[in-house]
Coordinates of C-alpha atoms in Angstrom, one line a residue:
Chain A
X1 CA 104.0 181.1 108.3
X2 CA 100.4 181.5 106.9
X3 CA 97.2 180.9 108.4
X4 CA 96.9 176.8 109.4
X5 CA 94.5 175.3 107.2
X6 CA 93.5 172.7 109.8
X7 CA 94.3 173.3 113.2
X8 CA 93.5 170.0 115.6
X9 CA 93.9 170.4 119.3
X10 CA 93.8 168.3 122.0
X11 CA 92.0 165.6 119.4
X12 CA 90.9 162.4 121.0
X13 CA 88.5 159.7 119.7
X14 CA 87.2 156.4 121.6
X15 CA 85.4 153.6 119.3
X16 CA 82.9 151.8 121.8
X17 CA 83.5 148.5 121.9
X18 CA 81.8 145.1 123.0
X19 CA 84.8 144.2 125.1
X20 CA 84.9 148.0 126.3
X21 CA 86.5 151.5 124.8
X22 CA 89.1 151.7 122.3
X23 CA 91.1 154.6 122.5
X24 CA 92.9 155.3 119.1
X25 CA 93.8 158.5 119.3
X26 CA 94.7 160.2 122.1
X27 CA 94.7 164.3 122.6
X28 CA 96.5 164.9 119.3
X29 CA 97.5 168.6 118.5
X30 CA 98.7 170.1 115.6
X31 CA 98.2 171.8 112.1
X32 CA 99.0 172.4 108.6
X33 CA 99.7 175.1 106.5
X34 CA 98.4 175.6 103.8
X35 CA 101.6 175.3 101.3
X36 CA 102.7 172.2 103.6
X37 CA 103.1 168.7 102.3
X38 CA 102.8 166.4 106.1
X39 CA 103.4 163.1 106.1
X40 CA 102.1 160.8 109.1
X41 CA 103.7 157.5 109.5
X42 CA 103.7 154.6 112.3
X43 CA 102.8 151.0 112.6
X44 CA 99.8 149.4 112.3
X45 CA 97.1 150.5 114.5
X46 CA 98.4 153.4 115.8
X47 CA 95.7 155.9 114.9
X48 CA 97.0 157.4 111.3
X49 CA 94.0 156.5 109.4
X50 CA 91.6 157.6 112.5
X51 CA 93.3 161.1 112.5
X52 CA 92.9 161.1 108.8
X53 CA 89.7 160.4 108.7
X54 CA 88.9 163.4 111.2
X55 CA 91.0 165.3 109.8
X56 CA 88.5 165.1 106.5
X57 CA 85.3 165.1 108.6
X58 CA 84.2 161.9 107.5
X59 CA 84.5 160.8 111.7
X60 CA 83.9 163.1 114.6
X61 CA 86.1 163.6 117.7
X62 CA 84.7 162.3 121.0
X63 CA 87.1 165.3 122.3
X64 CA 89.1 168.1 121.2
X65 CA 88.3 170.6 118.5
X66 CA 89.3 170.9 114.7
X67 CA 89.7 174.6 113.1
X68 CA 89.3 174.1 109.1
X69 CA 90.3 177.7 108.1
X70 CA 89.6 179.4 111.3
X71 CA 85.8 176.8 111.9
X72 CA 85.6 174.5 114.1
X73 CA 84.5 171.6 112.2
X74 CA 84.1 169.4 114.6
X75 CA 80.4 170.2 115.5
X76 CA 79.2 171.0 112.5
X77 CA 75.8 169.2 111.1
X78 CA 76.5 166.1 108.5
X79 CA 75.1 168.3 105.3
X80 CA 77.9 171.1 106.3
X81 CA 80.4 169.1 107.0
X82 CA 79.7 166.8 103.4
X83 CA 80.1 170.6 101.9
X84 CA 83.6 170.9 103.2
X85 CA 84.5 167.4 101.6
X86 CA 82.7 168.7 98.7
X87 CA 84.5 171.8 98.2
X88 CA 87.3 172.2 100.4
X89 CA 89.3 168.5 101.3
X90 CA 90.1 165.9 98.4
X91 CA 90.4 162.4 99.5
X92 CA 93.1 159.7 97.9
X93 CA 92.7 156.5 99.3
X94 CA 94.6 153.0 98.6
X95 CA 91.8 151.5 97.6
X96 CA 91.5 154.5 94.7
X97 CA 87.2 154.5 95.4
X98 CA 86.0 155.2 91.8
X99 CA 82.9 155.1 91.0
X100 CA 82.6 151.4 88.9
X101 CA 79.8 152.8 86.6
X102 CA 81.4 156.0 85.5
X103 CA 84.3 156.8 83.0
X104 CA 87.7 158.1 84.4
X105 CA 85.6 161.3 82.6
X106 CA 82.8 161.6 84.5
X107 CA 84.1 160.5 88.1
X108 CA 86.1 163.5 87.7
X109 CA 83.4 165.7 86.5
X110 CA 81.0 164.5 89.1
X111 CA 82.2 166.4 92.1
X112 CA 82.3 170.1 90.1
X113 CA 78.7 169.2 89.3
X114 CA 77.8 168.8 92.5
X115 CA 79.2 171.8 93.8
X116 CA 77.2 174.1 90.7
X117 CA 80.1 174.4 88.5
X118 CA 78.6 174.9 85.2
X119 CA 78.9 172.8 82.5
X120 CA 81.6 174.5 80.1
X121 CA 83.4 175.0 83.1
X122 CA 83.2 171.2 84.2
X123 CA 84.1 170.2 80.8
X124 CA 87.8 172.5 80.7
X125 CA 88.4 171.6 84.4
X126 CA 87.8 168.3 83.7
X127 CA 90.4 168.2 80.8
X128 CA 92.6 170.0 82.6
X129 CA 92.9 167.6 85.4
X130 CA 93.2 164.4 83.4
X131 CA 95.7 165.9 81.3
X132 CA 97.6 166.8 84.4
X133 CA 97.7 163.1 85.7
X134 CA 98.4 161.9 82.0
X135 CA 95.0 160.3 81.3
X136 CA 93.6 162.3 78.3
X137 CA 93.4 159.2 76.7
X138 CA 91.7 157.1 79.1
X139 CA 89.5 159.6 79.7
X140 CA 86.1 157.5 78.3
X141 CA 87.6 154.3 80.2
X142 CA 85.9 152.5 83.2
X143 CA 87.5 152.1 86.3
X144 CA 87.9 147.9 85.1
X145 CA 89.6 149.1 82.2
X146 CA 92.6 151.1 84.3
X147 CA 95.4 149.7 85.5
X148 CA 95.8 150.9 89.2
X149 CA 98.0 153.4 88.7
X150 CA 95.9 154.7 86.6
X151 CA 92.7 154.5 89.1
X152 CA 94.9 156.1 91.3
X153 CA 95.5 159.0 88.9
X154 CA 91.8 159.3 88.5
X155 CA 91.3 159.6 92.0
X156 CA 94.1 162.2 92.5
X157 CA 92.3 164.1 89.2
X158 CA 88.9 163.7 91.4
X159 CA 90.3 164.6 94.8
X160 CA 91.5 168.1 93.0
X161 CA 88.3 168.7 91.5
X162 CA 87.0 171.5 93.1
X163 CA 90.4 173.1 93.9
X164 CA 90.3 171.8 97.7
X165 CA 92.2 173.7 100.2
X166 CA 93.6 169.9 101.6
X167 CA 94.4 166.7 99.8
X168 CA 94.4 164.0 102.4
X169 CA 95.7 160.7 101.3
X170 CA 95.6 157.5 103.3
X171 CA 98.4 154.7 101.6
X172 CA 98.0 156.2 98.3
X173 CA 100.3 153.7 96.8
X174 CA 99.9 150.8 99.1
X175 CA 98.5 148.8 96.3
X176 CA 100.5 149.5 93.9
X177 CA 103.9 148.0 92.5
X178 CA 107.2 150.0 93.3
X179 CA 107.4 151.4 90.0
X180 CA 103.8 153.1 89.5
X181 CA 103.8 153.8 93.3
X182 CA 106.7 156.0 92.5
X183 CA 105.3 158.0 89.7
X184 CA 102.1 158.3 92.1
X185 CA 104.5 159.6 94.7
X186 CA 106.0 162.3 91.8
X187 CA 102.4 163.1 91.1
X188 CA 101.9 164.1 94.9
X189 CA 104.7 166.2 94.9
X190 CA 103.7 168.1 91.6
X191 CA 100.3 168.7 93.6
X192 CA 102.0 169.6 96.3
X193 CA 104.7 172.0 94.0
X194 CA 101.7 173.7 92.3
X195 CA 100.4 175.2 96.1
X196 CA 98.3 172.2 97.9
X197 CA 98.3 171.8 101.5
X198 CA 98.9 167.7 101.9
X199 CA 98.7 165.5 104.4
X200 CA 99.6 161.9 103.4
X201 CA 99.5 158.3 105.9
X202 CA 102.0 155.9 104.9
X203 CA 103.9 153.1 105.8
X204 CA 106.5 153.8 103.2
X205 CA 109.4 155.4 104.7
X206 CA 110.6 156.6 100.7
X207 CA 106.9 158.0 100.6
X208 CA 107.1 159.8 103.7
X209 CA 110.9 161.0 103.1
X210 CA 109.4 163.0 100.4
X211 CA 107.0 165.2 102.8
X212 CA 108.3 168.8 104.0
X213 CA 107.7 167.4 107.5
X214 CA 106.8 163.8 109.1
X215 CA 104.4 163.1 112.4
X216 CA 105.6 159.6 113.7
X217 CA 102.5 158.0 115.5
X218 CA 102.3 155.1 118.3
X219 CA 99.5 154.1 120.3
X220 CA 97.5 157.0 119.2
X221 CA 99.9 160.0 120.1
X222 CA 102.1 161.9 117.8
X223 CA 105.0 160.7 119.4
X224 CA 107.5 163.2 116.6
X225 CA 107.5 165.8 114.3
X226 CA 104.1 168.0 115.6
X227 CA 105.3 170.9 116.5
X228 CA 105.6 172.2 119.5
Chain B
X1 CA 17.1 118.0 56.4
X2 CA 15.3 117.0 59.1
X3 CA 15.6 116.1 63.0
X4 CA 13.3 115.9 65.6
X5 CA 14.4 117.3 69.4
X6 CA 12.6 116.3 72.6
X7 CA 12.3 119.5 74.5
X8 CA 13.1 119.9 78.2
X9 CA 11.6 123.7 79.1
X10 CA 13.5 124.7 81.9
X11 CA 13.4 128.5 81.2
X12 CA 11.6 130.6 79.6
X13 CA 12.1 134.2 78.9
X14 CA 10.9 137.8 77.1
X15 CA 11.1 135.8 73.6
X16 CA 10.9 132.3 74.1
X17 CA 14.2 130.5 75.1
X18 CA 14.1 126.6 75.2
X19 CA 16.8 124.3 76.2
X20 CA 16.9 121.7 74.3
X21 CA 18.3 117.8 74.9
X22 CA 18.3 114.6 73.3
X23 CA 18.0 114.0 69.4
X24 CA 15.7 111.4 68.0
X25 CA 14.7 110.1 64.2
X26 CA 13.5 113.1 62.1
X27 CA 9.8 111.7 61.5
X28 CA 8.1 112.7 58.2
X29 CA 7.2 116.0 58.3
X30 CA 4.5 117.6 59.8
X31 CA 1.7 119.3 57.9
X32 CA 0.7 123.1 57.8
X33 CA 2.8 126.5 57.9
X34 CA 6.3 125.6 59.5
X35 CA 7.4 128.6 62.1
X36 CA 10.7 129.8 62.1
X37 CA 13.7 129.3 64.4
X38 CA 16.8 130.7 65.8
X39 CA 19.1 128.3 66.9
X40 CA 22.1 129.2 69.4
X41 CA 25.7 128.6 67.7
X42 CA 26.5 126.0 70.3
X43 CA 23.4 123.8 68.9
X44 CA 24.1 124.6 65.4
X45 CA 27.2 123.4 66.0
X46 CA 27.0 119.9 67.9
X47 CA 24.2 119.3 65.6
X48 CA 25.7 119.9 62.5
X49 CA 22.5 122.2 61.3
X50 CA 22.4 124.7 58.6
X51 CA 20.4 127.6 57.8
X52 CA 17.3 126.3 56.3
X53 CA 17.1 122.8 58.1
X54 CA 14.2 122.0 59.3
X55 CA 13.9 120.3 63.0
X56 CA 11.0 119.0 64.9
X57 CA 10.9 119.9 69.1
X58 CA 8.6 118.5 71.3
X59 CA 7.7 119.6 74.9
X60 CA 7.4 115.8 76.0
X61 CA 10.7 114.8 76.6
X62 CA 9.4 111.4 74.5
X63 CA 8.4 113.5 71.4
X64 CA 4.9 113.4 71.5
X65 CA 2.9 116.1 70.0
X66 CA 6.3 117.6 68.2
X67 CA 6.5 120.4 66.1
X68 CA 8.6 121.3 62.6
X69 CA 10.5 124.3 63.0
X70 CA 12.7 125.9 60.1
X71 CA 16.2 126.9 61.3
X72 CA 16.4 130.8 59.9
X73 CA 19.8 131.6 62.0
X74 CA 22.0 131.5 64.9
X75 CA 22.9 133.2 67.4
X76 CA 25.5 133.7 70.1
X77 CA 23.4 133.1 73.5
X78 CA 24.5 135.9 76.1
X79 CA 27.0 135.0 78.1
X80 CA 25.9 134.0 81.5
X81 CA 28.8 133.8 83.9
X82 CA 26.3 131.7 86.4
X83 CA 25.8 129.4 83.9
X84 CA 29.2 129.1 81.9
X85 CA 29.6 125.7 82.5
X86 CA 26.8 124.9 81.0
X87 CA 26.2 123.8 77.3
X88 CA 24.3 126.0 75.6
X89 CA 21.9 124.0 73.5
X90 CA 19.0 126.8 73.3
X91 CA 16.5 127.9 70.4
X92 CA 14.7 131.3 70.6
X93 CA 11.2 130.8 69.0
X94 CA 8.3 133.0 68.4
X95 CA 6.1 133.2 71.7
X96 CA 3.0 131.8 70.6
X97 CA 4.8 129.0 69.1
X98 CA 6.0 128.2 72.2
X99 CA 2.8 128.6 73.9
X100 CA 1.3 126.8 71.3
X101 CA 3.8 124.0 72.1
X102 CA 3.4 123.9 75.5
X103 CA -0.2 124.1 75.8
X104 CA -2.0 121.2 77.3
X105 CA -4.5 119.6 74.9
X106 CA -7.1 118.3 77.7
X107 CA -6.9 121.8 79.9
X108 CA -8.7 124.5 76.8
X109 CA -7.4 127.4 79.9
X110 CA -4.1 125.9 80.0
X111 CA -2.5 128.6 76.8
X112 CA -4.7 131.3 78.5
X113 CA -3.0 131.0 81.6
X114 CA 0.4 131.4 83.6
X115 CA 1.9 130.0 86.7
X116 CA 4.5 132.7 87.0
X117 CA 5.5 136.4 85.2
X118 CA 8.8 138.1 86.0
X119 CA 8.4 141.2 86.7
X120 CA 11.6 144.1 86.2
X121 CA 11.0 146.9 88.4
X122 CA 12.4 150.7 87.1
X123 CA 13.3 150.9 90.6
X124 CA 14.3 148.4 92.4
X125 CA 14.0 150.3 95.7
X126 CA 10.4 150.0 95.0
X127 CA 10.0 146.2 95.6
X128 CA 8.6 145.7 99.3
X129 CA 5.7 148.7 98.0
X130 CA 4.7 146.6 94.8
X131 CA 4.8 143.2 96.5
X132 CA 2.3 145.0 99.4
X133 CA -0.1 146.7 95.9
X134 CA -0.2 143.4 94.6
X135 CA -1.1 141.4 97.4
X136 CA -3.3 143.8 98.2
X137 CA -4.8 143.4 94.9
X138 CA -5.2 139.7 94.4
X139 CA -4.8 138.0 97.6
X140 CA -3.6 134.7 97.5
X141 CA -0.8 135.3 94.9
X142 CA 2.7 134.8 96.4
X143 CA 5.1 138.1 94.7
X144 CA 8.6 137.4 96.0
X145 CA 12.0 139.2 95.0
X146 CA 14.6 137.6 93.0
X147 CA 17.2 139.9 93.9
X148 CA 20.0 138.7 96.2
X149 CA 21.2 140.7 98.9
X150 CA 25.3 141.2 98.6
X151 CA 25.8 138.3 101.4
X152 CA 24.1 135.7 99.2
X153 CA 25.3 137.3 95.8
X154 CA 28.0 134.9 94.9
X155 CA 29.5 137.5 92.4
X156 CA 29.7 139.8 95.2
X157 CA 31.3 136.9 97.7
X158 CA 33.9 136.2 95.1
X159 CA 34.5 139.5 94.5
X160 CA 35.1 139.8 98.4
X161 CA 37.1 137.0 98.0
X162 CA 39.5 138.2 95.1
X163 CA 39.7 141.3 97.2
X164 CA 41.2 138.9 100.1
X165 CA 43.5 137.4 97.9
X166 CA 44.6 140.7 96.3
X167 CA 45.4 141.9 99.5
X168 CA 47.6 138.7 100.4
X169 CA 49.8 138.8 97.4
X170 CA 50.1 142.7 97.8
X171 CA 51.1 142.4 101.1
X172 CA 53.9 139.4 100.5
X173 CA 54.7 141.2 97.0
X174 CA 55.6 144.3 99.5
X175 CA 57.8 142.4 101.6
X176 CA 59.4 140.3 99.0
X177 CA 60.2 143.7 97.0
X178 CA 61.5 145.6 100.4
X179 CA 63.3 142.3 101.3
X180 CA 65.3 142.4 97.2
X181 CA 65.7 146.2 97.8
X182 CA 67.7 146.0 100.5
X183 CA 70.0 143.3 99.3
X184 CA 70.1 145.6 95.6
X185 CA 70.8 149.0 98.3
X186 CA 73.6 146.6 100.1
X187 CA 75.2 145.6 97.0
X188 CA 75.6 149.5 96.4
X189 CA 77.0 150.2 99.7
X190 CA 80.1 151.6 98.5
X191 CA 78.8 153.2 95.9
X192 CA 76.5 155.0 98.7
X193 CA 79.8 155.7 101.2
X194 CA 82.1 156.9 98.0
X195 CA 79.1 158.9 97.0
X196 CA 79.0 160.4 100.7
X197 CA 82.8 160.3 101.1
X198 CA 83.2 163.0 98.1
X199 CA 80.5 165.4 99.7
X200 CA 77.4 164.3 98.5
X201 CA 74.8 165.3 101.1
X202 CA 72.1 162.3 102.5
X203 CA 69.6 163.7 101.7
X204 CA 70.9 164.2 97.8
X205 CA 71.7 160.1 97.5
X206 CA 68.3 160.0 98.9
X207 CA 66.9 161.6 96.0
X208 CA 68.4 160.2 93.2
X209 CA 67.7 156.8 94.8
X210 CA 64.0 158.3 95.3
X211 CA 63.9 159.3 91.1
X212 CA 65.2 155.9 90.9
X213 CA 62.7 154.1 93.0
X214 CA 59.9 155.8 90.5
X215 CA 61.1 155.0 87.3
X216 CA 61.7 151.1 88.5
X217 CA 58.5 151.4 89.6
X218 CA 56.5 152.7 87.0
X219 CA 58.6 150.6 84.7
X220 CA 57.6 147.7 86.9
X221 CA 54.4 148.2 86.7
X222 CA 54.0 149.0 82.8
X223 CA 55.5 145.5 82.6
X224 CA 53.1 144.2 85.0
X225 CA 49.9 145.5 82.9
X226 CA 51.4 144.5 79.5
X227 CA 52.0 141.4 81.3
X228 CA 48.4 141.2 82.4
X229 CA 47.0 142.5 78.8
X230 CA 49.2 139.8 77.0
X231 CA 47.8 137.0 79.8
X232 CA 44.0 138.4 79.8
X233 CA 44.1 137.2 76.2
X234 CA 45.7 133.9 76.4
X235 CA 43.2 133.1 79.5
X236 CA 39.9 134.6 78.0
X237 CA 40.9 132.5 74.7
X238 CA 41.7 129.1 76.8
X239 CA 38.8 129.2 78.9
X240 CA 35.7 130.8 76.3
X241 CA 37.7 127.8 74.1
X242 CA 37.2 125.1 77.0
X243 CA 33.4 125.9 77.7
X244 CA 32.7 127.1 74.5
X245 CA 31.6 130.6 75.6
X246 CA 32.1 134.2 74.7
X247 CA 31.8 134.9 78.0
X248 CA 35.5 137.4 79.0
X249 CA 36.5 136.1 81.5
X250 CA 39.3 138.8 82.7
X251 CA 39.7 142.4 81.6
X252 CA 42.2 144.5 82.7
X253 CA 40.5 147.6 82.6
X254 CA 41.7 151.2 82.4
X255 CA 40.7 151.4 86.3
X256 CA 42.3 148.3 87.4
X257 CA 45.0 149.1 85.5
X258 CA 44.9 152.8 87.5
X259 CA 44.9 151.0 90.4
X260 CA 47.7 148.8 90.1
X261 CA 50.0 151.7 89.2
X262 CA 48.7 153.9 92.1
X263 CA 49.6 150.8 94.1
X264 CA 52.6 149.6 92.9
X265 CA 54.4 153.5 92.1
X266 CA 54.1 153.9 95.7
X267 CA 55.1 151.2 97.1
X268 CA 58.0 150.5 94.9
X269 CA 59.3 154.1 95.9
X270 CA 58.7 153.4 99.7
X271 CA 60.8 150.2 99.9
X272 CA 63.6 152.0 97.8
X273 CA 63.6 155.0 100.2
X274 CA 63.3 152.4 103.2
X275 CA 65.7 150.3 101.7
X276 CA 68.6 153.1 100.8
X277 CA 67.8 155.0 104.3
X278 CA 68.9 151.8 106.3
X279 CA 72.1 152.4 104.5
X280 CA 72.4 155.7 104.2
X281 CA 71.6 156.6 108.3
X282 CA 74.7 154.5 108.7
X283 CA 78.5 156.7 108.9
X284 CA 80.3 157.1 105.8
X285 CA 83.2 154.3 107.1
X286 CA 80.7 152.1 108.1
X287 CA 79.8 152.6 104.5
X288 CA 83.6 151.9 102.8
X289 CA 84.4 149.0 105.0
X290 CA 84.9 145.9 103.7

């Protein structure tokens, strides 16, 4: 087995609260390879989206560290840490998170400029990636204008932007209907078959059946499938 | 065509300025060489006169002892803004004619003599050491200074007092714009948290809200001096229209229209980067949640 991608150990984080701590996860250990596809499942509440969140640096720990190739992550400044989502994590999220005022185009293209890819380069990438999620056409259309299977696709096409090391998706196909959740779930896999590292949160159990490996969660623990 | 005006001198300056009030019977006319007259557009108008009329003015508010006057022209008196209220029915006329007409016939000293001379000073600095030479020169004669001091200048009062006011509605303009660009940051809260979840650094929202802030703001206040420039005219034609002046009453002027935008560039960028940092200091989930 290769090098983890993202290592967490001993992971905990408490939300302060008016009527006192809420513990939502609780010293969570494990990692990811970097040619895994993980898929974290439990009821509602348990912690999946908390450790997902972490897991992307978009939250900090209140304990534990988290390796990202080898780094610890965890206390890293904001600007460093927004590099790494830049350049190294792509996020899918049920609620897709398009920009509103940019074409499927340029919400794709806007991550590679941000990260100094030049222009030409943008512009094949680009291309490339909306072609991959079957969107060439709807390339000049507005979020409104998509369908959401479609704003999903975007987002996938977004998340793989910069060529992350880690696609993190949280209920990817939560709001979709059976039928274009499926074909988002076909897309993961062809992400995942072309050499991503992904770690999705579902509720779906067909979702999750799909992943190489699956982390049950309750009350904030991984309670199967970490490894030991 | 002839009229007859009884003249009510109330001020008389470097060429001979008479207000004039009340219009009486022209009389037959009067003998001799008839003097020429400029009569101020106002007059010319309300009286229906023409170039080449001839009018008779009298110093006696009765009309005795009048004099014929031909009307050569008009003119547009300068505007006074002390006075802009005021009708101006004036004449200028030659200065001996108006000495001539004011002269009292029983008193031979009376044209040979004045009760009063304005006096413009080069430097006005100068004033307490001339009142001192004169006095010192002809005792008994009472020299005293025209010129306000700025506490008693009412130009310089309003001007403190438009300074007041400015200061008001700049102050309530700042909060009212800091208070809209909150709710317009707020509105773009998830734009700001996607914009942050996808790796863009604070500091880099920050300054395309900043490049933002400065072009709304110097668009703002473009708009605000055409706006001004467009109103200057309609007020200045109203108001020279409703006392019959051509007295400006507002002029935006390349400085105050410096001044608004060294004002209003700054401020605008201020309560955009106060505005977005209220959002932005917040986590990226706080950002995304509904």
């Amino acid at each position: 087995m290769s090098a983890a991608v993202i290592e967490a150990t001993g992971l905990t984080k408490t939300f302060p609260m008016p009527a006192g701590p809420v513990t939502a996860l609780r010293n969570v250990s494990f990692s990811v390879s970097p040619d895994e596809y993980v898929a974290v499942s439990g009821p509602s509440g348990c912690g999946k989206s908390t450790l997902l969140h972490l897991l992307g640096s978009v939250d900090t720990a209140t304990s534990g560290t988290l390796l990202f190739d080898g780094r610890d992550i965890s206390t890293l400044p904001d600007a460093e840490r927004s590099r790494i989502r830049l350049t190294q994590i792509g996020f899918v999220f049920q609620r897709f998170y398009l920009l509103p005022m940019l074409t499927a185009w340029e919400n794709v293209e806007l991550p590679q400029g941000e990260a100094g890819v030049s222009k030409p380069e943008r512009r094949a990438r680009t291309a490339e990636l909306l072609d991959y999620v079957g969107l060439s056409q709807r390339a000049q259309h507005r979020p409104s204008q998509l369908s959401g299977g479609e704003m999903q696709r975007v987002a996938i096409a977004r998340a793989l932007a910069n060529s992350p090391r880690l696609l993190l998706a949280d209920e990817p196909t939560g709001e979709l209907d059976q039928s274009t959740g499926e074909q988002i779930a076909e897309l993961l896999d062809r992400v995942h078959a072309d050499g991503n590292a992904i770690v999705v949160v579902t509720h779906d159990p067909a979702i999750a059946a799909r992943a190489k490996r699956q982390l049950k969660m309750r009350d904030g623990e991984i309670v199967a499938g970490a490894p030991a | 065509m002839r009229r007859r005006f009884a003249l009510l001198l109330t001020t008389v300056i470097a060429l001979g300025t008479a207000s004039l009030a009340g219009l009486q019977p022209a009389p037959a006319p009067p003998s001799g060489d008839v003097a020429d007259i400029l009569v101020s557009r106002q007059l010319l108008e309300s009286q229906d006169l023409a170039v080449g009329d001839l009018i008779e003015l009298a110093a006696d508010p009765d009309g005795a002892r009048a004099r014929a006057f031909r009307v050569v022209g008009s003119y547009e008196p300068l505007p006074d803004p002390a006075r802009f209220t005021q009708q101006r029915l004036e004449v200028r006329l030659h200065l001996q004619d108006m000495v001539d007409m004011l002269a009292d016939p029983t008193d031979p000293q009376s044209s040979e003599s004045v009760s009063a001379i304005n006096v413009a000073l080069h430097d006005p600095e100068g004033e307490l050491e001339f009142r001192r030479s004169v006095f010192g020169r002809v005792p008994g004669l009472s020299v005293w200074s025209t010129v306000r001091g700025d506490s008693a200048n009412p130009f310089v009062v309003l001007e403190q007092f438009h300074l007041a006011i400015a200061i008001v509605t700049i102050l309530a303009s700042t909060a009212f714009l800091l208070a809209l660009m909150v709710m317009r940051s707020d509105e773009r809260r998830e734009t700001a948290g996607i914009l942050r979840l996808i790796g863009l650094r604070k500091g880099r929202v920050l300054t395309q809200v900043l490049i933002e802030g400065v072009i709304i703001a110097m668009v703002g206040a473009m708009f605000g001096i055409g706006l001004a420039l467009v109103a200057q005219d309609g007020f200045n034609q109203f108001f020279q229209w409703r006392y019959d002046t051509a007295l400006v009453f507002v002029r935006v002027s390349p400085k105050v229209a410096a001044q608004c935008v060294a004002l209003a560039v700054p401020l605008g960028v201020v309560a955009s980067v106060v505005a977005s940092w209220t959002l932005l200091r917040r986590e990226v989930l706080a950002l995304l949640r509904r």
